[in-house]
């Protein structure tokens, strides 16, 4: 090759390699983190226990009103969910629920992972320790939770799970937090506004916490009035989709009912999220332990930085700023605890004051704990470039990983990163077995992972094939809460499917009361206990004891042509379908049009 050709190859190669290295240093850590999270969460209960079972059908109905126009819950006002509906509602209508669940989760995990990588760069956390922190968050932290799959401390909040509006909201919040640690409050305000548009409560609490953080920790940033005004203006722009539902919530007169809408949310439907008086006696142990880990890590980081004379480095300032943000996120949490004994109607508790701090505490405890561990094992603080912290991984074995500082950090730090990677690899290898089993199980979707057995699946398939699409069904108020998307038929009301806007709460109570027949499901409600399970048991008992006359009245009241019950036939109504678990009746005036009875299998 000529000298001119060699020069061209060398210059052209440099021009190509530099952008590729920059892309690899940014996206490789994101892809690794997405893979780690996906092994744990991607195929876990798609359209099952998670909120996808009510949020995705709701989004589909709002995107396509002709899907189930007779279903009462699905046609409630959307509230703050407009941006989510615009994206995932159309996706669910075009591709179906399972593809939307998987693709939506992948998109959500990618956004969250990118936000975590962005945040880890600010605090100087290397890639091996970032991955280890997520192992701790997803496995150890979750294993300490009282509820299956809950990643928060006590009020059952989570970050990685099914696709719903709070996933894009938390994605924006993680990026905004990284910007706040850098002092870039203007762009952070815009991202917090977008988070509020996706999820009003998550984004709203994050914004208020950010304001508290600025006032208590970074007052110097508030001296630039121009930037503060720009931050507030851009927050309003980003939060544009939340303004209308917030104003409606504050100004709309809701119909009077037996209970106020706030009482329903706090003491009836979601006490596990909102009512600390109903939580288990030892609920405080996990938050106290995590707070001790976070604060202990911050103290250790401070001592190390002081010893190394690095108190003014960007990484140290970011770590202390993250600790301060964590403490500010607990202000609403503490306010909720203080208000609980006196908030008899749930007027304050209904706004989920525990939600944001509940997830920020374990997440930041894991990040700060791993950061402190890495610094304690390192000879000096990692002050190298992002490629030194997160890059150079594709072509190297764990034993060949570079140090996270500009110079060598010592054998202890190398061993720590090596051990971290082997721990991550071992956990992922074990989880891969579960992942393969979950993938195989999805061949029979929907199945037990979607809380439907063979008899229920056969029932819903028969209904799809043999009943009009616009038919309305009276179904149990608690059982088969996934009936609307499995059978694709309208139903009356479900305890799980509470209206997203307060205007529907009174009718929701009325419908569930009627479905309970002669049993009053709302008796004996106490503020210091979780009433949800007792209410559901009474509803199920009342529905199963409905008489023929009561069933006919229900069908007439809601213009329903069908009545579904569990067990063998007990009502004096035409039986259209029966299997070992379910019996489907027709209204007397619709029996002749429906055809012959289907015998038991």
XYZ file of C-alpha atoms in Angstrom:
601
model
C 0.000 0.000 0.000
C 1.304 3.470 -0.857
C 2.271 5.999 1.798
C -0.723 8.140 0.750
C -3.059 5.181 1.221
C -1.652 4.408 4.647
C -2.068 8.030 5.742
C -5.655 8.029 4.514
C -6.415 4.756 6.319
C -4.872 6.026 9.550
C -6.745 9.353 9.516
C -10.002 7.798 8.375
C -9.678 5.076 11.036
C -9.212 7.652 13.770
C -12.270 9.552 12.596
C -14.371 6.376 12.699
C -12.987 4.862 15.907
C -13.526 7.957 18.032
C -17.323 8.186 17.483
C -17.665 4.405 17.829
C -15.788 4.475 21.129
C -18.006 7.284 22.386
C -21.162 5.384 21.422
C -19.854 2.171 23.001
C -18.920 3.921 26.243
C -22.447 5.310 26.506
C -24.683 2.501 25.283
C -22.757 -0.588 26.296
C -23.412 -0.011 30.029
C -27.063 0.708 29.211
C -27.433 -2.525 27.239
C -25.752 -4.548 29.987
C -28.067 -3.043 32.582
C -31.114 -3.643 30.373
C -30.076 -7.278 30.028
C -29.644 -7.676 33.783
C -33.038 -6.138 34.510
C -34.785 -8.025 31.688
C -33.654 -11.396 32.993
C -35.383 -10.541 36.267
C -38.465 -8.620 35.139
C -39.171 -8.771 31.385
C -41.255 -11.960 31.335
C -42.450 -11.892 34.943
C -46.254 -11.862 35.068
C -46.982 -10.049 31.812
C -50.640 -8.971 32.085
C -50.742 -10.804 35.423
C -50.334 -9.501 38.974
C -48.890 -6.166 37.831
C -51.016 -3.154 36.907
C -50.785 -3.942 33.193
C -53.993 -5.941 33.524
C -56.006 -2.761 34.071
C -53.783 -0.024 32.589
C -53.143 -1.517 29.144
C -56.813 -2.420 28.451
C -57.790 1.057 29.674
C -55.219 2.636 27.351
C -56.429 0.515 24.428
C -60.041 1.524 24.995
C -59.121 5.208 25.169
C -57.122 4.881 21.956
C -59.899 2.901 20.220
C -63.339 3.708 21.722
C -64.965 1.083 19.481
C -63.182 -1.812 21.167
C -65.470 -2.238 24.228
C -67.796 0.776 24.164
C -70.194 -0.760 26.730
C -67.650 -1.357 29.484
C -68.175 1.156 32.306
C -64.643 1.196 33.764
C -62.778 1.308 30.456
C -64.719 4.374 29.364
C -63.994 6.491 32.428
C -62.128 9.818 31.950
C -58.400 9.085 31.417
C -57.105 11.605 33.948
C -53.349 12.159 33.658
C -52.679 9.179 31.380
C -52.950 11.020 28.043
C -49.281 10.744 26.928
C -49.123 7.094 27.955
C -52.355 6.323 26.100
C -51.108 8.066 22.972
C -48.103 5.712 22.841
C -49.057 2.406 24.416
C -52.818 2.486 23.884
C -52.337 2.545 20.127
C -49.658 -0.121 20.437
C -51.993 -2.419 22.395
C -54.793 -1.903 19.883
C -52.525 -2.677 16.937
C -50.352 -5.499 18.298
C -52.190 -6.961 21.280
C -51.437 -6.987 24.982
C -48.542 -9.450 25.218
C -46.356 -7.773 22.536
C -47.164 -4.380 24.062
C -46.213 -5.621 27.520
C -42.856 -7.014 26.342
C -41.929 -4.167 23.992
C -43.169 -1.549 26.443
C -41.116 -3.056 29.250
C -38.011 -3.144 27.059
C -38.467 0.506 26.157
C -39.084 1.389 29.789
C -36.094 -0.579 31.062
C -33.891 1.048 28.423
C -34.947 4.508 29.569
C -34.481 3.684 33.249
C -31.114 2.049 32.595
C -29.911 5.059 30.624
C -30.990 7.296 33.495
C -29.142 5.147 36.024
C -25.977 5.139 33.918
C -26.269 8.920 33.558
C -26.640 9.263 37.328
C -23.790 6.850 38.086
C -21.436 8.944 35.977
C -22.145 11.939 38.225
C -21.255 10.084 41.418
C -18.254 8.296 39.916
C -19.585 4.749 40.227
C -17.877 2.242 37.927
C -19.837 -0.131 35.732
C -19.115 -3.327 37.749
C -20.311 -1.669 40.949
C -23.348 -0.155 39.203
C -24.350 -3.633 38.062
C -23.766 -4.954 41.582
C -25.946 -2.192 43.034
C -28.783 -3.258 40.735
C -28.354 -6.884 41.805
C -28.739 -5.720 45.385
C -31.745 -3.579 44.476
C -33.575 -6.230 42.420
C -32.803 -9.323 44.497
C -31.718 -8.548 48.066
C -33.881 -5.453 48.517
C -36.914 -7.082 46.875
C -36.435 -10.206 48.981
C -36.731 -8.097 52.127
C -40.088 -6.646 51.029
C -43.289 -7.878 52.553
C -45.044 -8.018 49.175
C -43.897 -10.124 46.251
C -42.073 -8.028 43.671
C -42.207 -4.807 45.692
C -38.967 -2.852 45.331
C -39.842 -0.055 47.750
C -39.490 -0.059 51.511
C -43.021 -0.444 52.826
C -45.729 1.069 50.583
C -45.113 -1.424 47.762
C -43.679 0.963 45.188
C -41.489 -0.385 42.406
C -39.229 0.886 39.639
C -38.781 -2.111 37.311
C -41.931 -4.073 36.553
C -44.865 -3.860 34.156
C -45.193 -1.011 31.688
C -47.298 1.823 33.065
C -47.118 5.639 33.209
C -44.686 5.864 36.107
C -41.872 4.098 34.204
C -41.328 6.980 31.722
C -41.887 9.345 34.656
C -39.066 7.775 36.687
C -36.865 7.758 33.578
C -37.191 11.532 33.310
C -36.620 11.883 37.062
C -33.329 9.950 36.989
C -31.997 12.180 34.218
C -33.281 15.275 36.023
C -31.546 14.161 39.224
C -28.246 13.811 37.392
C -28.688 17.317 35.963
C -29.523 18.741 39.389
C -26.319 17.278 40.790
C -24.485 19.188 38.057
C -26.353 22.398 38.839
C -28.242 22.408 35.507
C -31.634 23.240 36.929
C -33.262 24.606 33.764
C -33.202 21.365 31.779
C -33.948 19.446 34.970
C -37.150 21.477 35.323
C -38.268 20.469 31.833
C -37.659 16.776 32.517
C -39.524 16.958 35.817
C -42.423 18.535 33.950
C -42.463 15.709 31.397
C -42.410 13.251 34.300
C -45.464 15.014 35.739
C -47.270 14.738 32.403
C -46.730 10.972 32.386
C -47.594 10.486 36.075
C -48.914 13.475 37.975
C -48.140 12.195 41.465
C -44.698 10.732 40.761
C -43.542 13.757 38.783
C -45.263 16.227 41.087
C -43.635 14.854 44.229
C -40.259 14.709 42.471
C -40.576 18.383 41.536
C -41.492 19.407 45.080
C -38.573 17.377 46.429
C -36.270 19.073 43.917
C -37.469 22.487 45.100
C -36.835 21.468 48.725
C -33.393 20.184 47.750
C -32.536 23.486 46.086
C -33.701 25.448 49.103
C -31.940 23.284 51.679
C -28.824 22.131 49.857
C -28.079 24.285 46.822
C -29.254 27.776 47.711
C -26.480 29.118 45.502
C -28.405 27.951 42.437
C -31.450 29.962 43.530
C -29.486 33.219 43.404
C -29.705 33.165 39.619
C -33.302 34.328 39.380
C -33.298 34.037 35.609
C -32.489 30.324 35.712
C -35.074 29.747 38.433
C -37.782 31.403 36.328
C -36.696 29.399 33.290
C -36.839 26.212 35.352
C -40.387 26.956 36.522
C -41.496 27.952 33.018
C -40.070 24.806 31.423
C -41.582 22.678 34.173
C -44.990 24.140 33.301
C -44.378 23.439 29.615
C -43.340 19.841 30.285
C -46.262 19.278 32.653
C -48.860 20.612 30.205
C -50.745 17.296 29.997
C -51.209 17.192 33.771
C -52.651 20.676 34.202
C -56.182 19.837 33.121
C -56.631 16.670 35.248
C -55.158 18.457 38.281
C -57.576 21.364 37.883
C -60.460 18.942 37.417
C -59.468 17.054 40.547
C -59.355 20.256 42.592
C -62.458 21.979 41.224
C -64.923 19.287 40.095
C -67.790 18.547 42.442
C -67.940 14.771 42.754
C -71.319 13.048 43.233
C -72.178 12.440 46.859
C -71.987 8.844 47.940
C -71.631 6.651 50.966
C -67.908 7.453 51.172
C -65.769 10.316 49.954
C -63.403 9.521 47.111
C -60.381 10.099 49.334
C -61.727 7.691 51.972
C -62.217 5.045 49.270
C -58.662 5.349 47.974
C -56.985 5.389 51.391
C -59.032 3.056 53.593
C -60.859 0.776 51.153
C -59.029 0.212 47.881
C -55.311 0.916 48.449
C -54.498 0.993 52.176
C -51.314 -0.986 51.425
C -50.055 2.101 49.560
C -51.636 4.913 51.534
C -52.580 4.028 55.099
C -49.633 3.462 57.476
C -52.072 2.653 60.279
C -52.865 -0.590 58.448
C -49.284 -1.678 57.788
C -47.715 -4.581 59.672
C -46.213 -3.786 63.061
C -42.599 -4.164 61.969
C -42.925 -2.136 58.786
C -40.366 0.414 60.004
C -37.470 -2.057 60.212
C -36.581 -2.052 56.518
C -36.727 1.759 56.052
C -34.571 2.295 59.143
C -32.039 -0.279 57.951
C -31.825 1.237 54.462
C -31.550 4.754 55.851
C -28.724 3.615 58.103
C -26.927 2.096 55.105
C -27.369 5.264 53.034
C -26.242 7.626 55.797
C -23.411 5.334 56.860
C -22.202 5.237 53.268
C -22.363 9.025 53.035
C -20.338 9.395 56.249
C -17.724 6.965 54.952
C -17.539 8.803 51.623
C -17.060 12.084 53.469
C -14.243 10.695 55.616
C -12.473 9.204 52.603
C -12.761 12.455 50.645
C -11.539 14.472 53.609
C -8.582 12.168 54.120
C -7.673 12.405 50.423
C -8.355 16.146 50.279
C -11.076 15.700 47.650
C -13.917 17.590 49.332
C -14.237 19.926 46.354
C -14.218 17.358 43.554
C -17.366 17.048 41.383
C -17.841 13.387 42.299
C -17.786 14.061 46.035
C -20.173 16.978 45.683
C -22.524 14.812 43.618
C -22.473 12.026 46.219
C -23.329 14.388 49.017
C -25.971 16.028 46.827
C -27.521 12.617 46.143
C -27.623 11.930 49.880
C -29.334 15.273 50.465
C -31.862 14.535 47.709
C -32.627 11.193 49.335
C -33.305 12.899 52.667
C -35.527 15.496 50.966
C -37.505 12.704 49.282
C -38.386 11.430 52.759
C -40.010 14.728 53.771
C -43.405 13.798 52.204
C -42.991 10.301 53.660
C -42.587 11.657 57.184
C -45.393 14.166 56.592
C -47.690 11.264 55.691
C -46.761 9.387 58.859
C -47.478 12.453 60.965
C -50.792 13.143 59.219
C -52.104 9.576 59.292
C -53.593 9.579 62.819
C -55.511 12.788 62.113
C -56.434 12.442 58.419
C -59.697 10.597 59.035
C -60.971 11.093 55.467
C -57.627 10.620 53.713
C -57.623 14.145 52.256
C -53.813 14.304 52.320
C -52.964 10.620 52.253
C -54.848 10.148 48.960
C -51.988 11.901 47.151
C -49.505 9.075 47.821
C -46.991 10.951 50.034
C -45.038 7.720 50.620
C -44.550 6.784 46.978
C -41.478 8.775 45.952
C -39.410 8.334 49.091
C -40.396 4.665 49.226
C -38.417 3.942 46.039
C -35.698 6.590 46.387
C -34.547 5.138 49.724
C -33.612 1.599 48.598
C -32.363 2.748 45.191
C -30.006 5.369 46.579
C -28.968 3.176 49.511
C -27.739 0.600 46.988
C -25.983 3.232 44.837
C -24.343 5.017 47.761
C -23.431 1.750 49.477
C -21.641 0.429 46.391
C -19.992 3.807 45.840
C -18.666 3.832 49.412
C -17.447 0.252 49.050
C -15.600 1.104 45.859
C -14.008 4.205 47.338
C -12.937 2.366 50.474
C -11.178 -0.243 48.334
C -9.637 2.285 45.959
C -6.441 4.186 46.353
C -8.054 7.405 45.168
C -11.358 8.720 43.873
C -12.184 7.814 40.275
C -11.689 11.038 38.393
C -11.172 9.562 34.957
C -13.380 9.860 31.929
C -16.596 8.000 31.428
C -14.840 5.575 29.096
C -12.514 4.720 31.968
C -15.450 4.165 34.324
C -17.884 2.378 32.022
C -16.119 1.647 28.766
C -13.434 -0.664 27.447
C -15.500 -3.683 28.484
C -16.434 -5.401 25.202
C -13.038 -6.895 24.417
C -11.818 -7.555 27.975
C -12.298 -10.263 30.553
C -13.172 -9.360 34.155
C -9.526 -9.772 35.120
C -8.548 -7.234 32.477
C -10.954 -4.454 33.420
C -9.291 -1.029 33.609
C -9.061 0.986 36.778
C -11.700 3.667 37.297
C -9.174 6.432 37.978
C -6.747 8.226 35.784
C -4.002 6.092 37.381
C -3.947 2.571 38.839
C -6.091 2.244 41.940
C -4.570 -0.804 43.586
C -5.143 -4.499 43.692
C -8.005 -4.301 46.211
C -10.132 -2.178 43.869
C -9.348 -4.511 40.977
C -10.405 -7.523 43.001
C -13.594 -5.759 44.083
C -14.621 -5.044 40.503
C -13.667 -8.545 39.439
C -15.676 -10.118 42.259
C -18.606 -7.811 41.484
C -18.675 -8.966 37.887
C -18.532 -12.614 38.883
C -21.402 -12.101 41.331
C -23.426 -10.402 38.605
C -22.587 -13.191 36.155
C -23.555 -15.915 38.637
C -26.881 -14.278 39.491
C -27.694 -13.707 35.816
C -26.813 -17.313 34.950
C -29.179 -18.601 37.630
C -31.890 -16.147 36.605
C -31.503 -17.183 32.952
C -32.949 -20.586 33.858
C -36.062 -18.901 35.256
C -36.200 -16.617 32.221
C -36.241 -19.592 29.844
C -39.048 -21.200 31.868
C -41.047 -17.967 31.715
C -40.513 -17.754 27.954
C -41.734 -21.325 27.492
C -44.793 -20.617 29.650
C -45.725 -17.688 27.404
C -46.422 -20.161 24.609
C -49.687 -20.886 26.448
C -50.492 -17.193 27.052
C -52.763 -16.485 28.824
C -52.140 -19.022 31.587
C -51.538 -19.172 35.352
C -49.041 -16.319 35.172
C -51.989 -14.185 34.039
C -54.114 -15.554 36.915
C -56.316 -17.654 34.658
C -56.725 -21.429 34.816
C -57.771 -23.799 32.053
C -61.482 -23.574 32.893
C -61.416 -19.792 32.887
C -59.514 -19.692 29.611
C -61.978 -22.046 27.944
C -64.860 -19.930 29.244
C -63.422 -16.707 27.815
C -62.676 -18.365 24.462
C -66.249 -19.648 24.250
C -67.625 -16.200 25.060
C -65.507 -14.593 22.343
C -66.772 -17.063 19.753
C -70.431 -17.297 20.726
C -71.631 -13.948 22.077
C -72.086 -10.512 20.477
C -69.091 -8.211 20.827
C -71.208 -5.410 22.305
C -72.816 -7.652 24.941
C -72.653 -6.736 28.634
C -71.926 -9.409 31.263
C -72.676 -9.471 34.972
C -69.551 -11.054 36.473
C -68.191 -11.559 40.012
C -67.015 -8.282 41.563
C -63.687 -9.737 42.779
C -62.938 -12.918 40.862
C -61.961 -12.835 37.190
C -60.919 -9.179 37.349
C -59.168 -9.775 34.009
C -62.430 -10.766 32.307
C -62.647 -7.603 30.214
C -59.438 -8.253 28.266
C -59.532 -12.055 28.279
C -63.118 -12.356 27.005
C -63.129 -8.929 25.326
C -66.592 -8.214 26.641
C -68.000 -5.446 28.833
C -68.712 -6.035 32.504
C -70.306 -4.092 35.373
C -67.554 -3.329 37.889
C -64.545 -4.912 39.591
C -63.056 -4.154 42.977
C -59.559 -4.048 41.446
C -60.594 -1.638 38.682
C -61.128 1.608 40.571
C -61.866 4.633 38.329
C -58.786 6.818 37.702
C -60.830 10.010 38.199
C -62.745 10.806 41.367
C -66.013 11.514 39.509
C -66.622 7.775 39.105
C -66.014 6.689 42.689
C -69.603 7.043 43.941
C -70.976 4.912 41.091
C -68.189 2.380 41.553
C -69.290 1.951 45.185
C -72.924 1.654 44.118
C -72.221 -0.959 41.446
C -70.134 -3.104 43.785
C -72.824 -2.829 46.470
C -75.466 -4.085 44.047
C -73.219 -6.949 42.917
C -72.881 -8.005 46.572
C -76.605 -8.690 46.855
C -77.918 -8.975 50.391
C -74.456 -8.639 51.962
C -73.160 -5.195 52.855
C -69.451 -5.369 51.963
C -68.617 -2.014 53.578
C -69.550 -2.748 57.188
C -66.963 -2.624 59.942
C -64.381 -0.521 58.097
C -61.626 0.506 60.504
C -58.845 2.994 59.853
C -56.202 1.009 61.708
C -56.427 -2.150 59.607
C -56.316 -3.263 55.993
C -60.009 -3.547 55.135
C -59.446 -4.580 51.535
C -59.353 -8.351 51.992
C -62.399 -8.418 54.297
C -64.392 -6.320 51.828
C -63.470 -8.626 48.958
C -64.471 -11.707 50.943
C -67.869 -10.207 51.728
C -68.403 -9.214 48.099
C -67.577 -12.716 46.903
C -69.907 -14.248 49.491
C -72.727 -11.907 48.577
C -72.382 -12.488 44.845
C -72.308 -16.270 45.200
C -75.513 -16.126 47.283
C -77.492 -14.049 44.788
C -80.979 -15.357 44.093
C -82.516 -15.748 40.659
C -84.608 -12.627 41.201
C -81.562 -10.600 42.230
C -79.617 -11.802 39.194
C -82.452 -10.797 36.879
C -82.656 -7.352 38.492
C -78.927 -6.862 37.968
C -79.189 -7.797 34.298
C -82.120 -5.453 33.829
C -80.436 -2.593 35.708
C -77.283 -2.675 33.574
C -78.834 -3.923 30.281
C -76.794 -7.109 30.545
C -77.651 -10.207 28.531
C -75.506 -12.666 30.501
C -74.790 -13.627 34.090
C -71.603 -15.466 35.093
C -71.093 -17.384 38.330
C -68.619 -19.883 39.745
C -69.589 -23.477 40.431
C -72.478 -25.605 39.258
C -75.845 -24.107 38.214
C -77.902 -22.752 41.129
C -80.136 -20.156 39.457
C -83.383 -20.690 37.626
C -82.015 -19.180 34.418
C -81.148 -20.655 31.008
C -77.630 -22.122 31.069
C -75.608 -21.324 27.962
C -72.223 -22.697 28.978
C -70.878 -24.741 31.865
C -67.569 -26.301 32.834
C -66.116 -27.582 36.099
C -65.610 -24.066 37.519
C -68.042 -21.678 35.822
C -71.646 -21.394 34.738
C -72.828 -18.822 32.202
C -76.515 -17.915 32.200
C -78.552 -15.927 29.704
C -81.222 -13.389 30.550
C -84.662 -14.961 30.103
C -85.508 -12.797 27.102
C -82.163 -13.544 25.425
C -82.093 -17.315 25.803
C -84.053 -18.074 22.661
C -81.763 -15.906 20.556
C -78.578 -17.492 21.944
C -79.246 -21.098 21.037
C -78.786 -24.431 22.713
C -77.135 -25.077 26.032
C -73.509 -26.248 25.942
C -73.153 -29.372 28.095
C -70.411 -29.725 30.711
C -67.092 -31.095 29.416
